[in-house]
Coordinates of C-alpha atoms in Angstrom, one line a residue:
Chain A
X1 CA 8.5 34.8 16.9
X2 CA 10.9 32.2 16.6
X3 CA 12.0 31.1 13.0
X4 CA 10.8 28.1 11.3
X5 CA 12.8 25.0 10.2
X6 CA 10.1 23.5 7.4
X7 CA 10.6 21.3 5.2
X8 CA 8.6 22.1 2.5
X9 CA 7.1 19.2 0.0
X10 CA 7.9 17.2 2.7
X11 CA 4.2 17.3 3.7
X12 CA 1.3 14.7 3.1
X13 CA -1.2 17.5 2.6
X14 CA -2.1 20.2 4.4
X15 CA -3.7 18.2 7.1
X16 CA -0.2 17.4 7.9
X17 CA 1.4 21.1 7.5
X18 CA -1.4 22.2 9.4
X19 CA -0.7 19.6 12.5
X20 CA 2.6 20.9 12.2
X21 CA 2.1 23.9 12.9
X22 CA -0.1 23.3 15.8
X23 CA 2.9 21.2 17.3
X24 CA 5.4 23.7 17.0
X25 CA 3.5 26.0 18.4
X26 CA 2.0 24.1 21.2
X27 CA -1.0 24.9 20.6
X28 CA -4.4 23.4 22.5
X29 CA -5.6 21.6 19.7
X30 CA -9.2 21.9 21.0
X31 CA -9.1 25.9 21.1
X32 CA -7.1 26.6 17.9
X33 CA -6.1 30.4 17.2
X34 CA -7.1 30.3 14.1
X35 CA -6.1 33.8 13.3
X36 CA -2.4 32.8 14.1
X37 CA -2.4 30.0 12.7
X38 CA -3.8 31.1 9.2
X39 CA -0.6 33.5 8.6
X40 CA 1.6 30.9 9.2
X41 CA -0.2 28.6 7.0
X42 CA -0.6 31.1 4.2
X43 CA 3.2 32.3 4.9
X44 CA 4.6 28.7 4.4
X45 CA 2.2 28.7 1.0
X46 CA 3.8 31.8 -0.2
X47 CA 7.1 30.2 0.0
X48 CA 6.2 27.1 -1.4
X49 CA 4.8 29.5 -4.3
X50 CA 8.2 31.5 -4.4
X51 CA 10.2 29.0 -4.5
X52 CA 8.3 27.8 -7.6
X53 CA 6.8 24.6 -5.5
X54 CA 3.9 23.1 -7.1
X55 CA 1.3 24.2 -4.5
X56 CA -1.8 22.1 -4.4
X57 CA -5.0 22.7 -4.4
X58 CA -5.7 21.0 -2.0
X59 CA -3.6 23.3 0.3
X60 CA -5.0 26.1 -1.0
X61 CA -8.5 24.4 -0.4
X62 CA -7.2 24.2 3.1
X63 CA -6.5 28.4 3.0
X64 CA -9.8 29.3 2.0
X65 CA -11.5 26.6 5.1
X66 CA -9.4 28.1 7.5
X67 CA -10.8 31.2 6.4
X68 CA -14.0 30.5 6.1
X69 CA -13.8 29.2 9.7
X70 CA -12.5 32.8 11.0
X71 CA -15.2 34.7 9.2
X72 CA -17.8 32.3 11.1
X73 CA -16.4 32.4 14.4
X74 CA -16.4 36.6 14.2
X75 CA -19.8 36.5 13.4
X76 CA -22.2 37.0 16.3
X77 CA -24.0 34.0 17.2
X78 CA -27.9 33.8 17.2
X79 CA -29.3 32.9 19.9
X80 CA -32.3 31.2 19.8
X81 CA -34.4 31.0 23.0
X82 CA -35.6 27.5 23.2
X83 CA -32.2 26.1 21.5
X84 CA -30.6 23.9 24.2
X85 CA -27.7 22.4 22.0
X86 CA -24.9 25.1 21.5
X87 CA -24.0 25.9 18.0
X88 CA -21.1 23.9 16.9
X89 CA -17.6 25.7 17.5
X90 CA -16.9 25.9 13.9
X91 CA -13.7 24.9 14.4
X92 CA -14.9 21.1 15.6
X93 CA -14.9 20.1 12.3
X94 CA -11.0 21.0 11.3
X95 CA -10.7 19.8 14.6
X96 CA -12.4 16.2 14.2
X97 CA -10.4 15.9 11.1
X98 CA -7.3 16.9 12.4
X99 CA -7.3 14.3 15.4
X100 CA -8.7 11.8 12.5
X101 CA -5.4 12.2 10.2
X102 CA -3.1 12.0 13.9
X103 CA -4.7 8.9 14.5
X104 CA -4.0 7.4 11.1
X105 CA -0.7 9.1 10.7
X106 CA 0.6 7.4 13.9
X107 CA -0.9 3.8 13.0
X108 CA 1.6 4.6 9.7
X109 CA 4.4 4.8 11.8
X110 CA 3.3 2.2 13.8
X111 CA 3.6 0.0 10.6
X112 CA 6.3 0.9 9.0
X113 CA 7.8 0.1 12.5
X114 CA 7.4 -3.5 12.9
X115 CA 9.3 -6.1 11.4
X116 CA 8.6 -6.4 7.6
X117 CA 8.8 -9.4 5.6
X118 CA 12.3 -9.8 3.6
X119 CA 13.1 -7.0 5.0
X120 CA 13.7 -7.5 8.9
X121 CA 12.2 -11.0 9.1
X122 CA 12.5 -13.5 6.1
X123 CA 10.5 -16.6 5.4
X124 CA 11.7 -19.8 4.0
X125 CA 10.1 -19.4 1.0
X126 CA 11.6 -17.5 -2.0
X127 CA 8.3 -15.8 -3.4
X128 CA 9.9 -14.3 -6.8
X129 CA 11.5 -16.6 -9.0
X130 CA 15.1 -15.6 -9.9
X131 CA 16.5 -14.5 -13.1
X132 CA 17.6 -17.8 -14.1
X133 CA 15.9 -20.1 -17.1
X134 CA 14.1 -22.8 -14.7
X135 CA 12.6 -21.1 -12.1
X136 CA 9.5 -22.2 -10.5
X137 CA 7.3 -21.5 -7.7
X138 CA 5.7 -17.7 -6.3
X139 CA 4.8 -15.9 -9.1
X140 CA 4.3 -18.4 -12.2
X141 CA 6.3 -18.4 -15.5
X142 CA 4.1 -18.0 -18.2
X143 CA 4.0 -21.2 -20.3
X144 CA 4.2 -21.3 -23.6
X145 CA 0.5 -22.4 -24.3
X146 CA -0.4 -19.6 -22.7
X147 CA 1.7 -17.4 -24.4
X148 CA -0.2 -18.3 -28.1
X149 CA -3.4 -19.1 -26.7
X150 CA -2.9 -14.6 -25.5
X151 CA -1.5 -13.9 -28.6
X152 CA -4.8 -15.9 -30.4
X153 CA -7.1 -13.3 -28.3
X154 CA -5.1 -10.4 -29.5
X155 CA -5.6 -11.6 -33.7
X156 CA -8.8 -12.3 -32.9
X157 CA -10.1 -9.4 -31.1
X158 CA -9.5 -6.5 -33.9
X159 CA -11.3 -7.1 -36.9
X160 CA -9.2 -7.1 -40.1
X161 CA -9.5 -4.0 -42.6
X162 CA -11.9 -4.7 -44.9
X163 CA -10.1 -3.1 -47.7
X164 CA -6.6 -4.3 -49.2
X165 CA -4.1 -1.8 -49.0
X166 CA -0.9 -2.5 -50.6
X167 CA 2.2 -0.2 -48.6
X168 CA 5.2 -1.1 -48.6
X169 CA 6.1 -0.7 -44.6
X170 CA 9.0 -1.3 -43.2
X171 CA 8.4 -2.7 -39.3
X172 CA 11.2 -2.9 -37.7
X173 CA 11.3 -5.5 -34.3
X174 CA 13.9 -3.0 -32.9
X175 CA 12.1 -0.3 -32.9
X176 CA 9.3 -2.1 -31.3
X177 CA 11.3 -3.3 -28.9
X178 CA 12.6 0.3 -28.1
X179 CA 9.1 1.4 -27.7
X180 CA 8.4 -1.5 -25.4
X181 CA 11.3 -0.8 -23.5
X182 CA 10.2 2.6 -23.2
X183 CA 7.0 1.9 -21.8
X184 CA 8.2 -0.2 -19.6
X185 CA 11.0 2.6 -18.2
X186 CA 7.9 4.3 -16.0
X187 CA 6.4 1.4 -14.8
X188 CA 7.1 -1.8 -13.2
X189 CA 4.9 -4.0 -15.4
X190 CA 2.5 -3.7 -18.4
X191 CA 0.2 -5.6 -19.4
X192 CA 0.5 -7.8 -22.0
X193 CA -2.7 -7.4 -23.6
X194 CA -2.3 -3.3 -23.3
X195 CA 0.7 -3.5 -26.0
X196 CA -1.6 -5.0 -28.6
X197 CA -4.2 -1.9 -28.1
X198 CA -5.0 -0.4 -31.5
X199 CA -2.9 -2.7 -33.7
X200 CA -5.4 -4.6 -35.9
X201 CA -3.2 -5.1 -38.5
X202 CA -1.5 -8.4 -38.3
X203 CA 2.3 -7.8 -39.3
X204 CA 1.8 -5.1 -36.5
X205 CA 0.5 -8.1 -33.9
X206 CA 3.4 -9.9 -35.3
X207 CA 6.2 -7.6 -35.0
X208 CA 5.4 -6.4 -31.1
X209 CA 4.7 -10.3 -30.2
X210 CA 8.5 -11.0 -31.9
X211 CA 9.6 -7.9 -30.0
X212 CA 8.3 -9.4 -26.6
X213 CA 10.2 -13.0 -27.6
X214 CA 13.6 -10.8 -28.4
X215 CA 13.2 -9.0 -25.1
X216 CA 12.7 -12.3 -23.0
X217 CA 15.8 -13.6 -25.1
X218 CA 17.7 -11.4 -24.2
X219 CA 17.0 -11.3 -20.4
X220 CA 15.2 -8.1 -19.9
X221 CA 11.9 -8.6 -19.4
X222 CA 9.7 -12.0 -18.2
X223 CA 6.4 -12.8 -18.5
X224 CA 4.7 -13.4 -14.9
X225 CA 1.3 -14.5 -14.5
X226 CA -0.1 -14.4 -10.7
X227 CA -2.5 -16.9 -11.2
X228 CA -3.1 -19.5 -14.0
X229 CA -5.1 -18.1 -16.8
X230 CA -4.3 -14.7 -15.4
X231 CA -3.6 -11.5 -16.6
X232 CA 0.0 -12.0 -18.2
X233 CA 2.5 -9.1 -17.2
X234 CA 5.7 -8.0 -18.6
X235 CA 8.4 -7.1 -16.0
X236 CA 11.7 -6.0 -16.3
X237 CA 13.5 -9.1 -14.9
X238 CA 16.6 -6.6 -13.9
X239 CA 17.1 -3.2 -12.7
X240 CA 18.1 -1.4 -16.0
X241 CA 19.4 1.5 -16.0
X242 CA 18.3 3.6 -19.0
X243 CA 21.4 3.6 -20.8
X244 CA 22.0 0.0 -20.7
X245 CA 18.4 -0.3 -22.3
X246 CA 19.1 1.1 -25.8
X247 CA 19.1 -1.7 -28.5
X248 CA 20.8 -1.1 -31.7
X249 CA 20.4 -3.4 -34.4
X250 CA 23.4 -5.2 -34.7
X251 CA 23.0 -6.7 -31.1
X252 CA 19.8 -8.4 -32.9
X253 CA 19.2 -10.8 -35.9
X254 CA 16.8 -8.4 -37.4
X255 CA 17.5 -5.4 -39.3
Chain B
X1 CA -2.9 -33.0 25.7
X2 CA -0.2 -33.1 23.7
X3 CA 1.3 -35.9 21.5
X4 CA 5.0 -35.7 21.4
X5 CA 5.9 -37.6 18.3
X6 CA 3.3 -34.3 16.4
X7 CA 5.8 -31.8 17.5
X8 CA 8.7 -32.6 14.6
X9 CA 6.1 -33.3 12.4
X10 CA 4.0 -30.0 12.5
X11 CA 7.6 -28.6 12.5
X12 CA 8.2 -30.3 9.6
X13 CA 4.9 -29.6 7.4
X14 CA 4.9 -26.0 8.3
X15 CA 8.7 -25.8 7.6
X16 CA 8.1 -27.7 3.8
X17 CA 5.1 -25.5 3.2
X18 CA 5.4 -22.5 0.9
X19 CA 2.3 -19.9 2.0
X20 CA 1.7 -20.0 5.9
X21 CA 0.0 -23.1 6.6
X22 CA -3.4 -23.3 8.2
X23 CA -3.9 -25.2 11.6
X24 CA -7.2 -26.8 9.6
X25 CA -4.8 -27.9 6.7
X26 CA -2.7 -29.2 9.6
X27 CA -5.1 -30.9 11.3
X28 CA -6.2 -32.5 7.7
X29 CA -2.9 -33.6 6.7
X30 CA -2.0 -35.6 10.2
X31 CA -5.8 -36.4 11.2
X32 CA -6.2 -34.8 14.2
X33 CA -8.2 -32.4 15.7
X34 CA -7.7 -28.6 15.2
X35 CA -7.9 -27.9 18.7
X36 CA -5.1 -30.8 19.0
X37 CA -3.1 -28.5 16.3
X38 CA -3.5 -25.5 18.1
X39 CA -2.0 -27.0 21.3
X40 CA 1.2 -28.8 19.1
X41 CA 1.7 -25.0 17.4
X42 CA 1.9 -23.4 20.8
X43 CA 4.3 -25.9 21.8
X44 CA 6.3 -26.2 18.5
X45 CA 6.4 -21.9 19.3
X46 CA 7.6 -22.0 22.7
X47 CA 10.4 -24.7 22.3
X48 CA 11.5 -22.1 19.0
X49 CA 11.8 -19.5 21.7
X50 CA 12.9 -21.5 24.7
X51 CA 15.4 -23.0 22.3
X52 CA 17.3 -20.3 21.6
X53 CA 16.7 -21.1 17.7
X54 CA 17.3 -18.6 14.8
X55 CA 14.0 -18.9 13.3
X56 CA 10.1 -18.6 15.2
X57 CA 6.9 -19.4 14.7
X58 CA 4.7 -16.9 13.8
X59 CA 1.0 -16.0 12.8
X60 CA 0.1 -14.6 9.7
X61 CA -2.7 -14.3 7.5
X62 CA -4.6 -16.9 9.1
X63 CA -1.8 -19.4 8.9
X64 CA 1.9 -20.5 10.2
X65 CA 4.9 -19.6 9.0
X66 CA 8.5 -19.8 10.4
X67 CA 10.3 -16.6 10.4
X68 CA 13.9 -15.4 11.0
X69 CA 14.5 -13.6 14.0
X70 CA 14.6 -9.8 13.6
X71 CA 17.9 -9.7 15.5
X72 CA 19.9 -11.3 12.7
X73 CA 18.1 -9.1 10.1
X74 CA 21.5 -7.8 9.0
X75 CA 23.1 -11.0 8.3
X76 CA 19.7 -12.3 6.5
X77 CA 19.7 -9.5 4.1
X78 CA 23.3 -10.3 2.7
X79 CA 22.2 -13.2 1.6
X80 CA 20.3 -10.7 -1.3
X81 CA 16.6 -11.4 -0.3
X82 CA 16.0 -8.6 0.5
X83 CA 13.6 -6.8 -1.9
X84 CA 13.9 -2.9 -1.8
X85 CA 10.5 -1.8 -0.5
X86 CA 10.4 1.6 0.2
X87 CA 7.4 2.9 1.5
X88 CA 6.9 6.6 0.9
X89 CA 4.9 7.9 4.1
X90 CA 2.2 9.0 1.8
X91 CA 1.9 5.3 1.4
X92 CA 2.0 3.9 4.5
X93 CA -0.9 6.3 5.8
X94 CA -2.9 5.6 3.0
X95 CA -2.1 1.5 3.6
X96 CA -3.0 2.8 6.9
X97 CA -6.7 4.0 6.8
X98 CA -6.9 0.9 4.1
X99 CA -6.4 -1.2 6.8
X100 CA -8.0 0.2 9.6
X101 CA -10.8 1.3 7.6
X102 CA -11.7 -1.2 5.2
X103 CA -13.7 -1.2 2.9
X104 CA -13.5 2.2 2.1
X105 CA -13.5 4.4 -0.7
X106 CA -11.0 6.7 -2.4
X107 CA -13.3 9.9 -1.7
X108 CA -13.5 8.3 2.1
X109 CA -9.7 7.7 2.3
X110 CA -8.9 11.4 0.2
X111 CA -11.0 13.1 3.5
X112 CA -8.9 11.3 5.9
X113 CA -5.5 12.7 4.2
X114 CA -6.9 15.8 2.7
X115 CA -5.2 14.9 -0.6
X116 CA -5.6 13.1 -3.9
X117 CA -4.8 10.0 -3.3
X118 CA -5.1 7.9 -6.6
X119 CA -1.9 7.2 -7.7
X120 CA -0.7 6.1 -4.1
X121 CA -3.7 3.7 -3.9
X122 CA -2.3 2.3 -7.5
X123 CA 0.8 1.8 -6.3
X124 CA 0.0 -0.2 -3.4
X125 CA -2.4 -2.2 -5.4
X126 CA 0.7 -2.4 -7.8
X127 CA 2.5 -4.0 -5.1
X128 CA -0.4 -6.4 -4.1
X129 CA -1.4 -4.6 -0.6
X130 CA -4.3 -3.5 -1.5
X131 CA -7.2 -4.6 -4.0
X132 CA -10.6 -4.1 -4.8
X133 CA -13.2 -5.3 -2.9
X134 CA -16.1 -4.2 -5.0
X135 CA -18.5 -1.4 -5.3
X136 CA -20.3 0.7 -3.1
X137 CA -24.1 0.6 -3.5
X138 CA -24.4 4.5 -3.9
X139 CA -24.9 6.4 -6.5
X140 CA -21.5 6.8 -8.6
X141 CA -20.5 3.1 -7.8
X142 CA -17.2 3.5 -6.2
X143 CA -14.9 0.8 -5.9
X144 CA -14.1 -0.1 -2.4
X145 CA -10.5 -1.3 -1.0
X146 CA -9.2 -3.6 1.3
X147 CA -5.9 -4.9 1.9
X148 CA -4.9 -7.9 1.2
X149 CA -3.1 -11.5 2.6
X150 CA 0.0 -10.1 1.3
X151 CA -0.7 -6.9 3.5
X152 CA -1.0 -9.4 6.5
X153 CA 2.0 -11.5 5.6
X154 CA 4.2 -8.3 5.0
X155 CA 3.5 -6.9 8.2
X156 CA 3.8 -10.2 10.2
X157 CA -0.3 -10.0 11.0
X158 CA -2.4 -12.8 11.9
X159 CA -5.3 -11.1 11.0
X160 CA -6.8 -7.6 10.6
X161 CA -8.1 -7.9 14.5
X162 CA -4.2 -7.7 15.6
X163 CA -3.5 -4.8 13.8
X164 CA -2.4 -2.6 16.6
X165 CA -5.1 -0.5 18.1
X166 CA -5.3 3.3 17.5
X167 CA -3.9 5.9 19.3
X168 CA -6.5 8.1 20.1
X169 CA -4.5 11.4 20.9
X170 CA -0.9 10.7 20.7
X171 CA 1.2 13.5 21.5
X172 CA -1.2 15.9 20.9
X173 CA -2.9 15.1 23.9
X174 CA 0.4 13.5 26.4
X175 CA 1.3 17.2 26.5
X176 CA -1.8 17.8 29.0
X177 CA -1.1 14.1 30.3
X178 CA -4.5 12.7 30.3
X179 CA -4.4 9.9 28.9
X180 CA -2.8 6.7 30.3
X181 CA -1.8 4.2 28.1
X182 CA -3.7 1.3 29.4
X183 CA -7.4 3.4 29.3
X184 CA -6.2 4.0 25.4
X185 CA -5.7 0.6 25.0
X186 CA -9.2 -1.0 25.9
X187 CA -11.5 1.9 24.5
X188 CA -10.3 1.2 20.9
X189 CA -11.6 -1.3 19.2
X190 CA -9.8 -1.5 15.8
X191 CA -12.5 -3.1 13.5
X192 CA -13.7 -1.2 10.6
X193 CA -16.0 1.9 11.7
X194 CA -16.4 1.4 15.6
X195 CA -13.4 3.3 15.4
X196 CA -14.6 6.5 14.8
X197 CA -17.8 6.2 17.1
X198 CA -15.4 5.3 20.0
X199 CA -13.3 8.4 19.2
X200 CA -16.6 10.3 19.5
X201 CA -17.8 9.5 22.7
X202 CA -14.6 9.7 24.6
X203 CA -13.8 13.1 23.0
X204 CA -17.0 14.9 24.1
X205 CA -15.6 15.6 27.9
X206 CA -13.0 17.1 26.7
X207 CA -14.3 19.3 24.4
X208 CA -17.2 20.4 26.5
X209 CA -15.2 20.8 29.2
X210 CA -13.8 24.4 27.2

């Protein structure tokens, strides 16, 4: 048996392993040895596991079907006298799915294959506004009325604690900022409203919204709306790398 | 029949205009007939190519848009346009059976790959390719995806009818050479779920014939 070059993780699922294997065996695809192909499936499995690979379930899902399959195919078939349709190969199924996932995994390539737009081809149109202050056009600045009139929904969605508690808390708009910033480091955009979630209190509302200001001050994040009245969204406006995103207080007015 | 004096000024409309442009917003604008439109566009087109010009006219998402030619991609993207989309292939199969398959679910679309297939569906909805349609009328409610213009303008589409029809059997099947490219070619028809019944019918020979 020859050995086998795999990349493994590098596979959409086992659909994909399994089509693999099929392929570098040359295998008919209609008349699938199942037996054969089983060990090599559960051998690549075993070395995902070995070398500490997350392994699916969905591959193992795959093991146990492929099993399955086997067990069905040794068992005799009944016969039933007046049954014109043969029973279905019980493969057909792995089968149907298998050409399925070709088909779709080829129409992928076939994608990523043309030309893509500002990335082969380019329009005239710049759709995302630079960096700079007065950018206009493609995805909308959000204007300052829009700004207060979110910030109103925020103050006036929590209700206000009906008790009087008197703490003295210090809030500090740098650390908000650092948490923002460290939201933001997994994602490409949060929402705007999503930052406000569980703050009722209204120095809280106040210090995050300040935070936000600081940040767009400072270049490092923009509020985008996609339509007007939309959904605001915070962005990073730059790529920044994680060490150029720690804030320490003297680079601020606040302490 | 084709007035001369339309020619620049389609050109010029389609040029100014910042989402493709629409031949009915064309035909608006200059108070003319659409099928009047249509016949300036396809001229407007072939001088860009006959021309020899740097930029052409193309389809997408049901409008007109002037592109740069592939062939000077490399120059184009100095000009730092270019915005870094990598597409894992995880997400260009799932944009894949999005668009071919629309609108379909996430159970639908997790069959097709085999896998869980949430977070890439997020991602591309992240990136405006794909969006929610609605809900399903079965039990459970699930939401339903499509692509969207964005997907169209991004791929250089005029529609979802010129995506590029399915392979049936790719390389699976050229090993036995049975399939000719042409007879591949006029069996498919790419919209929504005819796909699949088409794929049926042609596959029983072969599978009968074992």
């Amino acid at each position: 048996m020859e050995l086998y070059q795999i990349h493994l993780g590098n596979f959409n699922g086992p659909l994909d392993l399994l089509l693999h294997l099929i392929k570098k065996n040359e295998m008919d695809i209609y008349d699938i040895p199942i037996a054969a192909i089983t060990a090599q499936y559960l051998e690549i499995l075993d070395t995902m596991q070995t070398l500490n690979l997350d392994v699916a379930g969905e591959f193992l899902l795959m093991a146990a079907s492929l099993v399955h399959v086997k067990s069905r195919m040794l068992l005799p078939k009944i016969v039933e006298e007046d049954a014109e349709e043969e029973d279905e190969d019980p493969r057909a199924e792995l089968v149907r799915r298998l050409l399925e996932y070709q088909k779709y995994k080829d129409a992928a390539g076939e994608l990523e294959s043309r030309p893509k737009l500002n990335q082969d081809v380019f329009n005239r149109f710049e759709p995302e506004p630079e960096v700079y202050e007065n950018t206009d056009g493609g995805f909308a600045e959000v204007s300052l009325f829009d700004l207060l009139s979110a910030l109103k929904d925020v103050f006036s969605q929590g209700p206000e604690p009906a008790f009087h508690d008197v703490d003295v808390e210090h809030l500090s708009v740098t650390d908000r900022i650092n948490v923002i910033l460290d939201r933001l480091r997994g994602e490409q955009s949060l929402i705007f409203s999503d930052l406000f979630a569980e703050q009722f209190n209204r120095q809280d509302v106040i210090v995050t919204f300040l935070a936000m200001l600081e940040l767009v001050r400072m270049r490092m994040i923009r509020f985008m709306q996609n339509k007007r009245f939309g959904t605001i969204w915070l962005m990073p406006s730059v790529e920044v790398t994680p060490e150029e995103m720690e804030v320490g207080d003297d680079s601020l007015g606040y302490s | 029949m084709v007035t001369p004096d339309l020619v620049p000024l389609v050109e010029a409309l389609v040029f100014a205009a910042d989402r493709p442009l629409k031949a009915v917003q064309i035909a608006e604008i200059v108070e003319v007939e659409e099928s009047a439109v249509y016949a300036v566009l396809e001229t407007l087109c072939a001088q860009c190519d006959t021309q020899g010009r740097g930029v052409f006219l193309q389809e997408v998402a049901g409008g007109y848009q002037f592109r740069t030619r592939p062939e000077f991609a490399e120059s184009l993207r100095k000009l730092g346009r270019q915005r870094p989309f990598r597409f894992s292939r995880a997400a260009l199969e799932t944009l894949a059976i999005v668009a071919y398959r629309q609108p379909i679910t996430r159970p639908e679309i997790e069959y097709l790959r085999g896998v869980d297939s949430g977070s890439v569906i997020k991602t591309l909805m992240e990136k405006h390719l794909v969006r929610i349609l609605g809900k399903k009328d079965v039990p459970g409610k699930p939401m339903i995806y499509g692509t969207t213009p964005e997907f169209l303008e991004l791929f250089g589409l005029a529609d979802l009818a010129s995506l590029p029809t399915l392979q049936e059997f790719s390389d699976l099947v050229d090993d036995e050479g049975s399939i000719s490219p042409e007879s591949a070619v006029d069996e498919n028809i790419v919209t929504k779920s005819d796909v699949s019944d088409a794929r049926e019918s042609e596959q029983h020979p072969e599978e009968s014939g074992e």
